[in-house]
PDB file of C-alpha atoms in Angstrom:
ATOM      1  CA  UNK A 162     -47.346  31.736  26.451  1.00  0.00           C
ATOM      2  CA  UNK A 163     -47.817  31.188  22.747  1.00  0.00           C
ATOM      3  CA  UNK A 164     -48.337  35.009  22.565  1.00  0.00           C
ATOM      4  CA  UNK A 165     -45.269  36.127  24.645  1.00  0.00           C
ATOM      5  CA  UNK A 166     -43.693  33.156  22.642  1.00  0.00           C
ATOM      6  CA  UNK A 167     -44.686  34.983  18.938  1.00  0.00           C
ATOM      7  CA  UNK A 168     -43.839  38.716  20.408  1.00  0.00           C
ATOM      8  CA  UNK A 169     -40.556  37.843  21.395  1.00  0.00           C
ATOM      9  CA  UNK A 170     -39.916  36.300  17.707  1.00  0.00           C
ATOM     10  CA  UNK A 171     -41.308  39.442  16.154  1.00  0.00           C
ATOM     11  CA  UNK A 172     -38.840  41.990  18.447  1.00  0.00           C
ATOM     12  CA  UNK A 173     -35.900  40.493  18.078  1.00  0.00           C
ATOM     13  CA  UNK A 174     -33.924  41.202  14.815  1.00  0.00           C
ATOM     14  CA  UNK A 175     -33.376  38.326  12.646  1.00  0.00           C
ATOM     15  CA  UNK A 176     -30.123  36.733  11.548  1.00  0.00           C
ATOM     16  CA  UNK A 177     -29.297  36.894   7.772  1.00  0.00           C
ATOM     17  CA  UNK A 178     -26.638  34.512   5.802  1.00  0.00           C
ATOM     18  CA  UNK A 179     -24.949  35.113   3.082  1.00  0.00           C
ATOM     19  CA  UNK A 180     -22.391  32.448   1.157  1.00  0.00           C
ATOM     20  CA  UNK A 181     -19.075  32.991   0.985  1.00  0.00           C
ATOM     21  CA  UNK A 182     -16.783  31.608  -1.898  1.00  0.00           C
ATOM     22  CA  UNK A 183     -13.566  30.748   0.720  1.00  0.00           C
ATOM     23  CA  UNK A 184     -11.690  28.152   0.217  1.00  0.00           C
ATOM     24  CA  UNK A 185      -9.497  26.016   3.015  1.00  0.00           C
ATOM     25  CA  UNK A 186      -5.619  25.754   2.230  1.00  0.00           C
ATOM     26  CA  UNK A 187      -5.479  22.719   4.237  1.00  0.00           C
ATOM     27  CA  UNK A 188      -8.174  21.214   1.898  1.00  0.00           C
ATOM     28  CA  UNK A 189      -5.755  22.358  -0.841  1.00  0.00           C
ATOM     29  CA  UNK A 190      -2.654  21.012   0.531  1.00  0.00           C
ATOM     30  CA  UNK A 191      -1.988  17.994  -1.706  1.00  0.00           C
ATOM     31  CA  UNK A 192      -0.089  15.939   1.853  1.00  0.00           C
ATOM     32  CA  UNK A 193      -3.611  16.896   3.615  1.00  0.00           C
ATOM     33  CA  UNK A 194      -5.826  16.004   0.833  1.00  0.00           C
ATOM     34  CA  UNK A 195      -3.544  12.322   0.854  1.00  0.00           C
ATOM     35  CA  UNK A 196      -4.080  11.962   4.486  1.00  0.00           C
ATOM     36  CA  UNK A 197      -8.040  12.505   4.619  1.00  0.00           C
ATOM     37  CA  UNK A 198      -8.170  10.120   1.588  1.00  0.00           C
ATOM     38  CA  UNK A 199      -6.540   7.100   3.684  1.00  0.00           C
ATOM     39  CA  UNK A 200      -9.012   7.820   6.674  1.00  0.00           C
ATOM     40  CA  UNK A 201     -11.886   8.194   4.333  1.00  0.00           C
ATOM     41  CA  UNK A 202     -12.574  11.855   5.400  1.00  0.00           C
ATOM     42  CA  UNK A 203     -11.830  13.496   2.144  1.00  0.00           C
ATOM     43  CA  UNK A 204     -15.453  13.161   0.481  1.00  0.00           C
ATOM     44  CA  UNK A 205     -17.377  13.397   3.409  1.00  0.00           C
ATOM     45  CA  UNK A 206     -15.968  16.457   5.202  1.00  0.00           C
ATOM     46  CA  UNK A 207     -17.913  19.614   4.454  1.00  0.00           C
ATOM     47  CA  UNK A 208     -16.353  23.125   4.839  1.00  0.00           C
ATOM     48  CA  UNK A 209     -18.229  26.169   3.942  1.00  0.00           C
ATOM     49  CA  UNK A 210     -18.577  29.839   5.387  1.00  0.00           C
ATOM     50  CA  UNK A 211     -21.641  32.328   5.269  1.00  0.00           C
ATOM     51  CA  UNK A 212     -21.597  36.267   6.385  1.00  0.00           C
ATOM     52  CA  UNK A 213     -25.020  37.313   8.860  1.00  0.00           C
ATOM     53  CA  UNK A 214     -25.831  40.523   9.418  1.00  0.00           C
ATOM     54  CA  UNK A 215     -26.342  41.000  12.894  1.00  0.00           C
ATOM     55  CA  UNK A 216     -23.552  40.918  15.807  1.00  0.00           C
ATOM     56  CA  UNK A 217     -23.716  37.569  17.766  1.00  0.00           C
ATOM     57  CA  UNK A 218     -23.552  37.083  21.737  1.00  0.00           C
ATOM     58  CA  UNK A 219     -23.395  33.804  23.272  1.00  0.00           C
ATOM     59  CA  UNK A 220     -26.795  34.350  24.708  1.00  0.00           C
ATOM     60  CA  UNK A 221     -28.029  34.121  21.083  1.00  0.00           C
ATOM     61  CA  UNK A 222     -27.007  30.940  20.101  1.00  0.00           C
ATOM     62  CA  UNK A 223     -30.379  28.603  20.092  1.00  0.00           C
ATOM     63  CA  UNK A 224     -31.538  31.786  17.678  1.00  0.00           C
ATOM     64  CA  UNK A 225     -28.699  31.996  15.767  1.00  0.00           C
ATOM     65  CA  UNK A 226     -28.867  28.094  14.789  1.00  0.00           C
ATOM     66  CA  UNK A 227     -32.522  28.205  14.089  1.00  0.00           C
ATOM     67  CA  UNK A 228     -32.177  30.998  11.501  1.00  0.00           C
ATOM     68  CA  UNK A 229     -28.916  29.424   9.871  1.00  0.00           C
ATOM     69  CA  UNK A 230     -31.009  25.933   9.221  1.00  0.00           C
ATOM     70  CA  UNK A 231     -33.628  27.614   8.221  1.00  0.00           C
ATOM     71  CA  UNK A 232     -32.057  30.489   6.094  1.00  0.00           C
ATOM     72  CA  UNK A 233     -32.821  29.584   1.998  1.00  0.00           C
ATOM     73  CA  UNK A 234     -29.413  30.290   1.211  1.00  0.00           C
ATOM     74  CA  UNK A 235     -28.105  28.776   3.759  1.00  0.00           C
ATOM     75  CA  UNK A 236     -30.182  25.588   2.450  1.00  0.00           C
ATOM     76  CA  UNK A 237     -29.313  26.017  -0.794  1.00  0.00           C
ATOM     77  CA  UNK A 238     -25.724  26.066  -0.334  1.00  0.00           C
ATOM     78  CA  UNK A 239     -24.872  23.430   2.170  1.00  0.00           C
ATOM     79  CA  UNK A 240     -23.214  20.357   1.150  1.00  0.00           C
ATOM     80  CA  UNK A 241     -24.335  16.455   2.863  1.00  0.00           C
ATOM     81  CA  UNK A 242     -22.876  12.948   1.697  1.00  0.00           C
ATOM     82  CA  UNK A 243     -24.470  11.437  -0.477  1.00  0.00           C
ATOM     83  CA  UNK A 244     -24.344   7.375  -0.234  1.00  0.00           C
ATOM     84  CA  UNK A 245     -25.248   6.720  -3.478  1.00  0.00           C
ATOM     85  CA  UNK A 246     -23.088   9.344  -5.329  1.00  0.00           C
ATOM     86  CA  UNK A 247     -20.192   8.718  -3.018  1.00  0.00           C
ATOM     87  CA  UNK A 248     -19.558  12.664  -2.780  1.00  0.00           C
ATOM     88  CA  UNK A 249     -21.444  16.188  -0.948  1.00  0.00           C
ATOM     89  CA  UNK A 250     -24.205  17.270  -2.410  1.00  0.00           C
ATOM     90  CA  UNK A 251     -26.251  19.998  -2.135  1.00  0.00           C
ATOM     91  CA  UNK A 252     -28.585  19.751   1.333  1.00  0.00           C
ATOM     92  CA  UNK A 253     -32.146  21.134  -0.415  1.00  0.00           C
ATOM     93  CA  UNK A 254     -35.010  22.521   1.324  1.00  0.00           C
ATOM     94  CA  UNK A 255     -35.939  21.444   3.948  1.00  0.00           C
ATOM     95  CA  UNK A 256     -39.249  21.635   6.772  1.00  0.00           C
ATOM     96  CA  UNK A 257     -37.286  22.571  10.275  1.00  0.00           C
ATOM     97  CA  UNK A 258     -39.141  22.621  13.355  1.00  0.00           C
ATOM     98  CA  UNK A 259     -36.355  22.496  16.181  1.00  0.00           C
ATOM     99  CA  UNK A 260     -32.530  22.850  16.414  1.00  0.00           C
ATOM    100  CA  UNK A 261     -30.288  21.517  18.915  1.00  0.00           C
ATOM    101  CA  UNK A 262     -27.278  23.107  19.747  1.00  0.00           C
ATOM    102  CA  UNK A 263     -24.424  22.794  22.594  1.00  0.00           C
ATOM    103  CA  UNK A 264     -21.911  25.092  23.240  1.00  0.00           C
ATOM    104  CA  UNK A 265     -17.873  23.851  22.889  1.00  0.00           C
ATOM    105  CA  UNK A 266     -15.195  25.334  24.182  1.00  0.00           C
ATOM    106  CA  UNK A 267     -12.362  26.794  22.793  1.00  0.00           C
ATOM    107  CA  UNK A 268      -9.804  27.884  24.387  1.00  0.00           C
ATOM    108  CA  UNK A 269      -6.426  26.084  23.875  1.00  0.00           C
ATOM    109  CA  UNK A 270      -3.658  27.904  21.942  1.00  0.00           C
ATOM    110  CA  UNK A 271      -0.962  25.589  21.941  1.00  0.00           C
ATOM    111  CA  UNK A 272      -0.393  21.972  20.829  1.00  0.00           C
ATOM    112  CA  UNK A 273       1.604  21.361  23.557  1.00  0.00           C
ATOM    113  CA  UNK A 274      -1.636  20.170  24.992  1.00  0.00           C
ATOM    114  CA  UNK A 275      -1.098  16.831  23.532  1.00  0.00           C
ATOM    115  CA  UNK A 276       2.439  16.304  24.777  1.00  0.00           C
ATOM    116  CA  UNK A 277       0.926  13.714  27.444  1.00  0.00           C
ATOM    117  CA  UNK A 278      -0.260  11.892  24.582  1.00  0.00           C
ATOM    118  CA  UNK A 279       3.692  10.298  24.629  1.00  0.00           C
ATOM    119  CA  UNK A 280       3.428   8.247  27.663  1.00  0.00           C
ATOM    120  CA  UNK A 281       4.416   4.656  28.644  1.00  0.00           C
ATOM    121  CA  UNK A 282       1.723   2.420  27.200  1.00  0.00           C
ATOM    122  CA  UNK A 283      -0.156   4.788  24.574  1.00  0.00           C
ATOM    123  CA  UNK A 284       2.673   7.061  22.242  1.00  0.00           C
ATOM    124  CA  UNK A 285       6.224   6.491  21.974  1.00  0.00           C
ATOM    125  CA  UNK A 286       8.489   9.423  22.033  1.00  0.00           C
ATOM    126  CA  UNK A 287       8.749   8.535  18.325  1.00  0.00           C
ATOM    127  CA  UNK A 288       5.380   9.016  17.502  1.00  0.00           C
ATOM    128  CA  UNK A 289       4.571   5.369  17.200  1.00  0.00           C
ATOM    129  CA  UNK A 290       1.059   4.414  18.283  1.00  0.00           C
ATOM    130  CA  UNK A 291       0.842   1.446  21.088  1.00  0.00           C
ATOM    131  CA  UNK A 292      -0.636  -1.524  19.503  1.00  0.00           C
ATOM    132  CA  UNK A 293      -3.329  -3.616  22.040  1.00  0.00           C
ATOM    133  CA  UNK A 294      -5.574  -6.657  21.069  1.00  0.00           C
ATOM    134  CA  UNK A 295      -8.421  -5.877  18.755  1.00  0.00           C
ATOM    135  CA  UNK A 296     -11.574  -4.978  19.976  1.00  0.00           C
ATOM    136  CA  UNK A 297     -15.200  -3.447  19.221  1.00  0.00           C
ATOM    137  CA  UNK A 298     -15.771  -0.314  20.778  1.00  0.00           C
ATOM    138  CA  UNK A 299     -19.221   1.665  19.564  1.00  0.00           C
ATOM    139  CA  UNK A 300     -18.594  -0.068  16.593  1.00  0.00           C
ATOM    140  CA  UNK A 301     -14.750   0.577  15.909  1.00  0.00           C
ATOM    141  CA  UNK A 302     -12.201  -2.260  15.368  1.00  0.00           C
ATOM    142  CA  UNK A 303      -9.930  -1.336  17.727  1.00  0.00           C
ATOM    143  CA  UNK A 304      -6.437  -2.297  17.507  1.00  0.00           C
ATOM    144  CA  UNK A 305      -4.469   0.394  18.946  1.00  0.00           C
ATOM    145  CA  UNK A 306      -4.194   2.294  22.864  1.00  0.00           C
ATOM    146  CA  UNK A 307      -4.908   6.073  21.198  1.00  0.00           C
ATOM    147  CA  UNK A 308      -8.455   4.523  19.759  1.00  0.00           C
ATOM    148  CA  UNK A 309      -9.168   3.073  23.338  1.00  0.00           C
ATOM    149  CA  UNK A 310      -7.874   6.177  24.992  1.00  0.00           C
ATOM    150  CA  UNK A 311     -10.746   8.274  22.988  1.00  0.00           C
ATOM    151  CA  UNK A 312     -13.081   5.877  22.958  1.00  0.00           C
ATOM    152  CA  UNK A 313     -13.644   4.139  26.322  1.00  0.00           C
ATOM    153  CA  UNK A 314     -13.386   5.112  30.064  1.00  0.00           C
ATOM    154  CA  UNK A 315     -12.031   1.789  30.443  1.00  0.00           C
ATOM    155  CA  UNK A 316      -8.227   2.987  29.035  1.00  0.00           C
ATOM    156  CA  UNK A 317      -5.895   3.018  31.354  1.00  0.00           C
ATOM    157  CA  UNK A 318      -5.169   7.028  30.194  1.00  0.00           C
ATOM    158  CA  UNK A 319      -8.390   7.671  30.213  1.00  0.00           C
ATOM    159  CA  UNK A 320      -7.498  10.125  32.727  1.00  0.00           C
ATOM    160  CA  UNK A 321      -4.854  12.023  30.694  1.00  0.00           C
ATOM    161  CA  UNK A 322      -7.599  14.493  30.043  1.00  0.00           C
ATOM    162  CA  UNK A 323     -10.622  15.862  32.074  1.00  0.00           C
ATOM    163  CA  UNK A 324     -13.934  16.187  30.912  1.00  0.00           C
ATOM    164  CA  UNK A 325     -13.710  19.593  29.872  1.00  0.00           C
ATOM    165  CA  UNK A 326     -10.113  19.303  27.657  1.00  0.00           C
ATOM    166  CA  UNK A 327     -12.215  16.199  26.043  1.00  0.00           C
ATOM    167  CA  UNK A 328     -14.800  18.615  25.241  1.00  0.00           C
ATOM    168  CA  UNK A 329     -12.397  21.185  23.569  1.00  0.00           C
ATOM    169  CA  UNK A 330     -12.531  21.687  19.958  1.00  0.00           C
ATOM    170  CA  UNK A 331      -9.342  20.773  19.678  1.00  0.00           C
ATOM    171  CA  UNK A 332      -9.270  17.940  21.004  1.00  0.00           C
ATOM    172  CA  UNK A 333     -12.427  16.578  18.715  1.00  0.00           C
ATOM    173  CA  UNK A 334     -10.772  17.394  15.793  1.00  0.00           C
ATOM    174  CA  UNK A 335      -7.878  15.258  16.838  1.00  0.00           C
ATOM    175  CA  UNK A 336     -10.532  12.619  17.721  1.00  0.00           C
ATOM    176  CA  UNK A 337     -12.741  12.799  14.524  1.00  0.00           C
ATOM    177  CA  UNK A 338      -9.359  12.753  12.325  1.00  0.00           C
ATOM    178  CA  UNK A 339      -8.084   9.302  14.515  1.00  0.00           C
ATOM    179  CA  UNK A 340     -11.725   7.919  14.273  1.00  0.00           C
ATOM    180  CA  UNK A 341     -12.314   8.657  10.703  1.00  0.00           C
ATOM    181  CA  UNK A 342     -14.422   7.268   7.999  1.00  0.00           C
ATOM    182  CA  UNK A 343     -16.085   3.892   7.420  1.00  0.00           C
ATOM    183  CA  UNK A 344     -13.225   2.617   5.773  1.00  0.00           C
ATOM    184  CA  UNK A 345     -10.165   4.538   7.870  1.00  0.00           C
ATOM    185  CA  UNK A 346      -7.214   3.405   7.016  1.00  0.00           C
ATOM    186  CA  UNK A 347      -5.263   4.104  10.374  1.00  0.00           C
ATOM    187  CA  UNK A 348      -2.263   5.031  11.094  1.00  0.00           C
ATOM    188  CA  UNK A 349       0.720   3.586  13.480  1.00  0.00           C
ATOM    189  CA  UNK A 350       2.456   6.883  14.326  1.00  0.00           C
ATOM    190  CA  UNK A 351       0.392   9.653  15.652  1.00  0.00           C
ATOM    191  CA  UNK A 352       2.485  12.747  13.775  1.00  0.00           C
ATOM    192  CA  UNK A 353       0.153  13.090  11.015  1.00  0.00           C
ATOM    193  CA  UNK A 354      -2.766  13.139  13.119  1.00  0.00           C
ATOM    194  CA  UNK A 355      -1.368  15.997  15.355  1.00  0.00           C
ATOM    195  CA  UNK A 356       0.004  18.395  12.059  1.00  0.00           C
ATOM    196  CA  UNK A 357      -3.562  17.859  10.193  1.00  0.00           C
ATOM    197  CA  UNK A 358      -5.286  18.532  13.596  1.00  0.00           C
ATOM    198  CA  UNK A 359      -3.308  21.863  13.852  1.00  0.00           C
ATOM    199  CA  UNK A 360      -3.863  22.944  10.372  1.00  0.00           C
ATOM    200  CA  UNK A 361      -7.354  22.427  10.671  1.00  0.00           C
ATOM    201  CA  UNK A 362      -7.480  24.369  13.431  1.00  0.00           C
ATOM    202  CA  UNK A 363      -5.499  27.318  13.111  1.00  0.00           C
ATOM    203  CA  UNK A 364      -7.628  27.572   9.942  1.00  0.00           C
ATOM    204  CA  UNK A 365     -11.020  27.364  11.978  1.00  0.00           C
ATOM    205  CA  UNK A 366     -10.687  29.729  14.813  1.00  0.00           C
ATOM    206  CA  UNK A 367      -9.622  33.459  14.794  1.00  0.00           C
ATOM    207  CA  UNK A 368      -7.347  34.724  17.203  1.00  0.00           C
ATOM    208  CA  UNK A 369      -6.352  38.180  18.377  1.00  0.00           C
ATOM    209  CA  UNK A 370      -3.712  39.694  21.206  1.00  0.00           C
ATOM    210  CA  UNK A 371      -5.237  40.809  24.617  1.00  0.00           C
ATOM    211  CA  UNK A 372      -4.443  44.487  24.780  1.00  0.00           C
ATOM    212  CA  UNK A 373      -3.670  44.171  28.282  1.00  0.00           C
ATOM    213  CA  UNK A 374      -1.752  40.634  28.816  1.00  0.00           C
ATOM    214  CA  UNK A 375      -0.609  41.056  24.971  1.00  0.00           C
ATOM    215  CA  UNK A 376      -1.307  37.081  25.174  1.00  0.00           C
ATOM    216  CA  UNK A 377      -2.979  35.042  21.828  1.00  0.00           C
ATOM    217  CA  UNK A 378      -6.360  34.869  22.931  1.00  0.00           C
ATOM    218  CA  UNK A 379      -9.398  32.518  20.855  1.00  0.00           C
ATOM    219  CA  UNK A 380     -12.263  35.095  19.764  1.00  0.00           C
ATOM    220  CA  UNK A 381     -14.114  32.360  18.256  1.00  0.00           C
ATOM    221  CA  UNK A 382     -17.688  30.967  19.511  1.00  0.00           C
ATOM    222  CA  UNK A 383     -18.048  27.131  18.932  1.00  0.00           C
ATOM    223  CA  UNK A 384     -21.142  24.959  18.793  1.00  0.00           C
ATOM    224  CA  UNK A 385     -21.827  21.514  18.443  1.00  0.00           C
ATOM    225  CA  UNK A 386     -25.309  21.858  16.110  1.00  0.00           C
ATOM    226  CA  UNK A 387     -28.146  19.651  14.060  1.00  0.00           C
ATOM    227  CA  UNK A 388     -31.348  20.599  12.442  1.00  0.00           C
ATOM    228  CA  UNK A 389     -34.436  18.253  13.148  1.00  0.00           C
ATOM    229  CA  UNK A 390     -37.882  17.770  11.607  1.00  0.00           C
ATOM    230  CA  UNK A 391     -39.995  15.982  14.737  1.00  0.00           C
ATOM    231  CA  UNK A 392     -37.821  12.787  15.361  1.00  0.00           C
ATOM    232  CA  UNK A 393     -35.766  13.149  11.713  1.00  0.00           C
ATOM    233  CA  UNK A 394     -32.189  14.468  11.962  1.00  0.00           C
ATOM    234  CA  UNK A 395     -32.117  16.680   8.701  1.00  0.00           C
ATOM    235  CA  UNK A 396     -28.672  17.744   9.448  1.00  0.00           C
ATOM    236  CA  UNK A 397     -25.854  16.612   9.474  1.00  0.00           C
ATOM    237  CA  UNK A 398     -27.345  13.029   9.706  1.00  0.00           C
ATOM    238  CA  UNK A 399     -27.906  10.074  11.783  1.00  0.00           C
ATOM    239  CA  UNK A 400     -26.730   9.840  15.564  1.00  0.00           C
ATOM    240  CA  UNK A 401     -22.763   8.547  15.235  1.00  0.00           C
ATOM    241  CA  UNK A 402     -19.919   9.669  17.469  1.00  0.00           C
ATOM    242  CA  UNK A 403     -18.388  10.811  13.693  1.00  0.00           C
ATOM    243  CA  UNK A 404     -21.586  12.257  12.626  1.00  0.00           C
ATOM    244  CA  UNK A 405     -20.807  15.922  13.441  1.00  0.00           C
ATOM    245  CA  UNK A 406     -21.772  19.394  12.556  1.00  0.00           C
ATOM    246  CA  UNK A 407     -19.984  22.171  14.325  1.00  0.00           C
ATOM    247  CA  UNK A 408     -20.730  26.071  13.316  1.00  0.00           C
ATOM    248  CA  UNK A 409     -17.123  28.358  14.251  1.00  0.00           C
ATOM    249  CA  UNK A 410     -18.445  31.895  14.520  1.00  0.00           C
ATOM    250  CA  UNK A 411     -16.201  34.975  13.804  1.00  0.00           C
ATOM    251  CA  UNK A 412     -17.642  37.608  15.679  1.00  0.00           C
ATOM    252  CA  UNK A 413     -15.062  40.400  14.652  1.00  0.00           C
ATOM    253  CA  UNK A 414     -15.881  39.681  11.110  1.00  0.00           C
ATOM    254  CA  UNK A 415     -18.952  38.433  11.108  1.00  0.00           C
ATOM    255  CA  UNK A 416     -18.479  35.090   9.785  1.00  0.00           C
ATOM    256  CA  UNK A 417     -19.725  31.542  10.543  1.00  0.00           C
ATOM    257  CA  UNK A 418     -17.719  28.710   9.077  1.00  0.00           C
ATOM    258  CA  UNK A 419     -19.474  24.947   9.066  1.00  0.00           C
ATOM    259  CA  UNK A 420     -17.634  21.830   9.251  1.00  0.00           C
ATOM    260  CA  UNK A 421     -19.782  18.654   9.336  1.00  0.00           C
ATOM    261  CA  UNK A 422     -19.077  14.556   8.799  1.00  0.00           C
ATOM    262  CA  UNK A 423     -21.580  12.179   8.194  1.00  0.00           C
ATOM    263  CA  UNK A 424     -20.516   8.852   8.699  1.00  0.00           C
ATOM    264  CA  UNK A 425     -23.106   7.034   8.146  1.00  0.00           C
ATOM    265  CA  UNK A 426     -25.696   6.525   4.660  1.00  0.00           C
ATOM    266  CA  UNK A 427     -26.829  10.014   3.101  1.00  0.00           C
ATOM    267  CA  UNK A 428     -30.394  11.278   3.028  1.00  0.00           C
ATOM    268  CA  UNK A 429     -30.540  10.458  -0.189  1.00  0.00           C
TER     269      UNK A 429
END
């Protein structure tokens, strides 16, 4: 098996990165930059892109992870929190022996998804954000129905969404922006939440029109990724709902963009 195991290694054609020098407009919007400063995002967010070399299938994706973590450049180049300094630093080199990754989907084009956010009990028509008594939840003080409404099966709108809307992309980003940092300011009206979300979004995926249908269709490949030494989470960090790293692959041009979050101390 070990054999078959090396062979199959030594066929298949490895994946290459290369860094990219992009830069995010909504990380240079000075309203956006305001916003992820009051929910303590700002300095802990990491956005980066890298070019590979070889065209990516879904099939591919355990291999595609394990040669991004363990790519130099790649190492070299991405950013983690650092507790001490307060700000990303670079990652280092590091010893990576197995890579966990879980595919998200991706498939909503519209934010109309979130109009059943305003209902009776959880978001006003005006955007204002239900207030309920505090409580802990996985170690959030929560004070308001959106945070129990992402956070526990035991909100009464729990229900507004299925498993599988939960599980879109775009619906985590809303989550990880409402959640935020250690010391997340929140907010009482949802709007800003739902405009940073979009932002974010439109700049994460690529999109392209179906030939046929001449519909807006999501090319991109989402997954949910971290890098491990034996029981050592190298990357992005410790096991938090808001410690995240997802890689957003752009098969037309051949690009992967990270964005990671750690919430909790740096490795450093």
């Amino acid at each position: 098996n070990e054999y078959k195991s090396y062979l199959s290694m030594a066929e298949r054609k490895k994946f290459n990165f290369s860094v990219t020098s992009k830069k995010f407009l909504t990380f240079n919007s000075r309203d956006i930059k305001t916003d992820l400063l009051r929910w303590d995002l700002y300095n802990r967010i990491s956005l980066s892109t890298f070019t590979y070399n070889e065209y990516f299938k879904d099939y591919q994706a355990k291999d595609f992870v394990t040669d991004f973590f363990t790519n130099p450049e790649v190492q070299a180049n991405l950013k983690v929190y650092s507790s001490n300094s307060q700000q990303l630093v670079s990652w280092g080199s590091h010893q990576i022996k197995e890579c966990q990754v879980e595919t998200i989907p991706c498939s909503i084009t519209s934010m109309d998804f979130f109009d059943r956010l305003k209902t009776e009990g959880l978001v006003r028509d005006s955007g204002a954000i239900y207030k309920c008594i505090d409580e802990d939840i996985e170690g959030f003080l929560v004070s308001d129905e959106l945070h129990r409404m992402l956070l526990t099966d035991e909100s009464d709108h729990w229900d507004l969404y299925n498993e599988e809307e939960r599980s879109q992309l775009l619906f985590q980003l809303l989550k990880h922006l409402v959640l935020g940092g250690p010391i997340c300011q929140y907010d009482d009206n949802i709007d800003r939440y739902l405009e940073v979300t979009k932002s974010l979004y439109k700049e994460l995926i690529t999109v392209q029109k179906n030939s046929d249908t001449k519909a807006i269709e999501i090319v991109s490949s989402v997954l949910r990724v971290s890098a491990w030494d034996d029981e050592i989470c190298w990357y992005p960090g410790d096991d938090h709902v808001q410690t995240f790293c997802y890689l957003i692959i752009n098969p037309v041009n051949r690009v992967v963009t990270v964005f990671s979050h750690d919430f909790g101390k740096g490795i450093w």
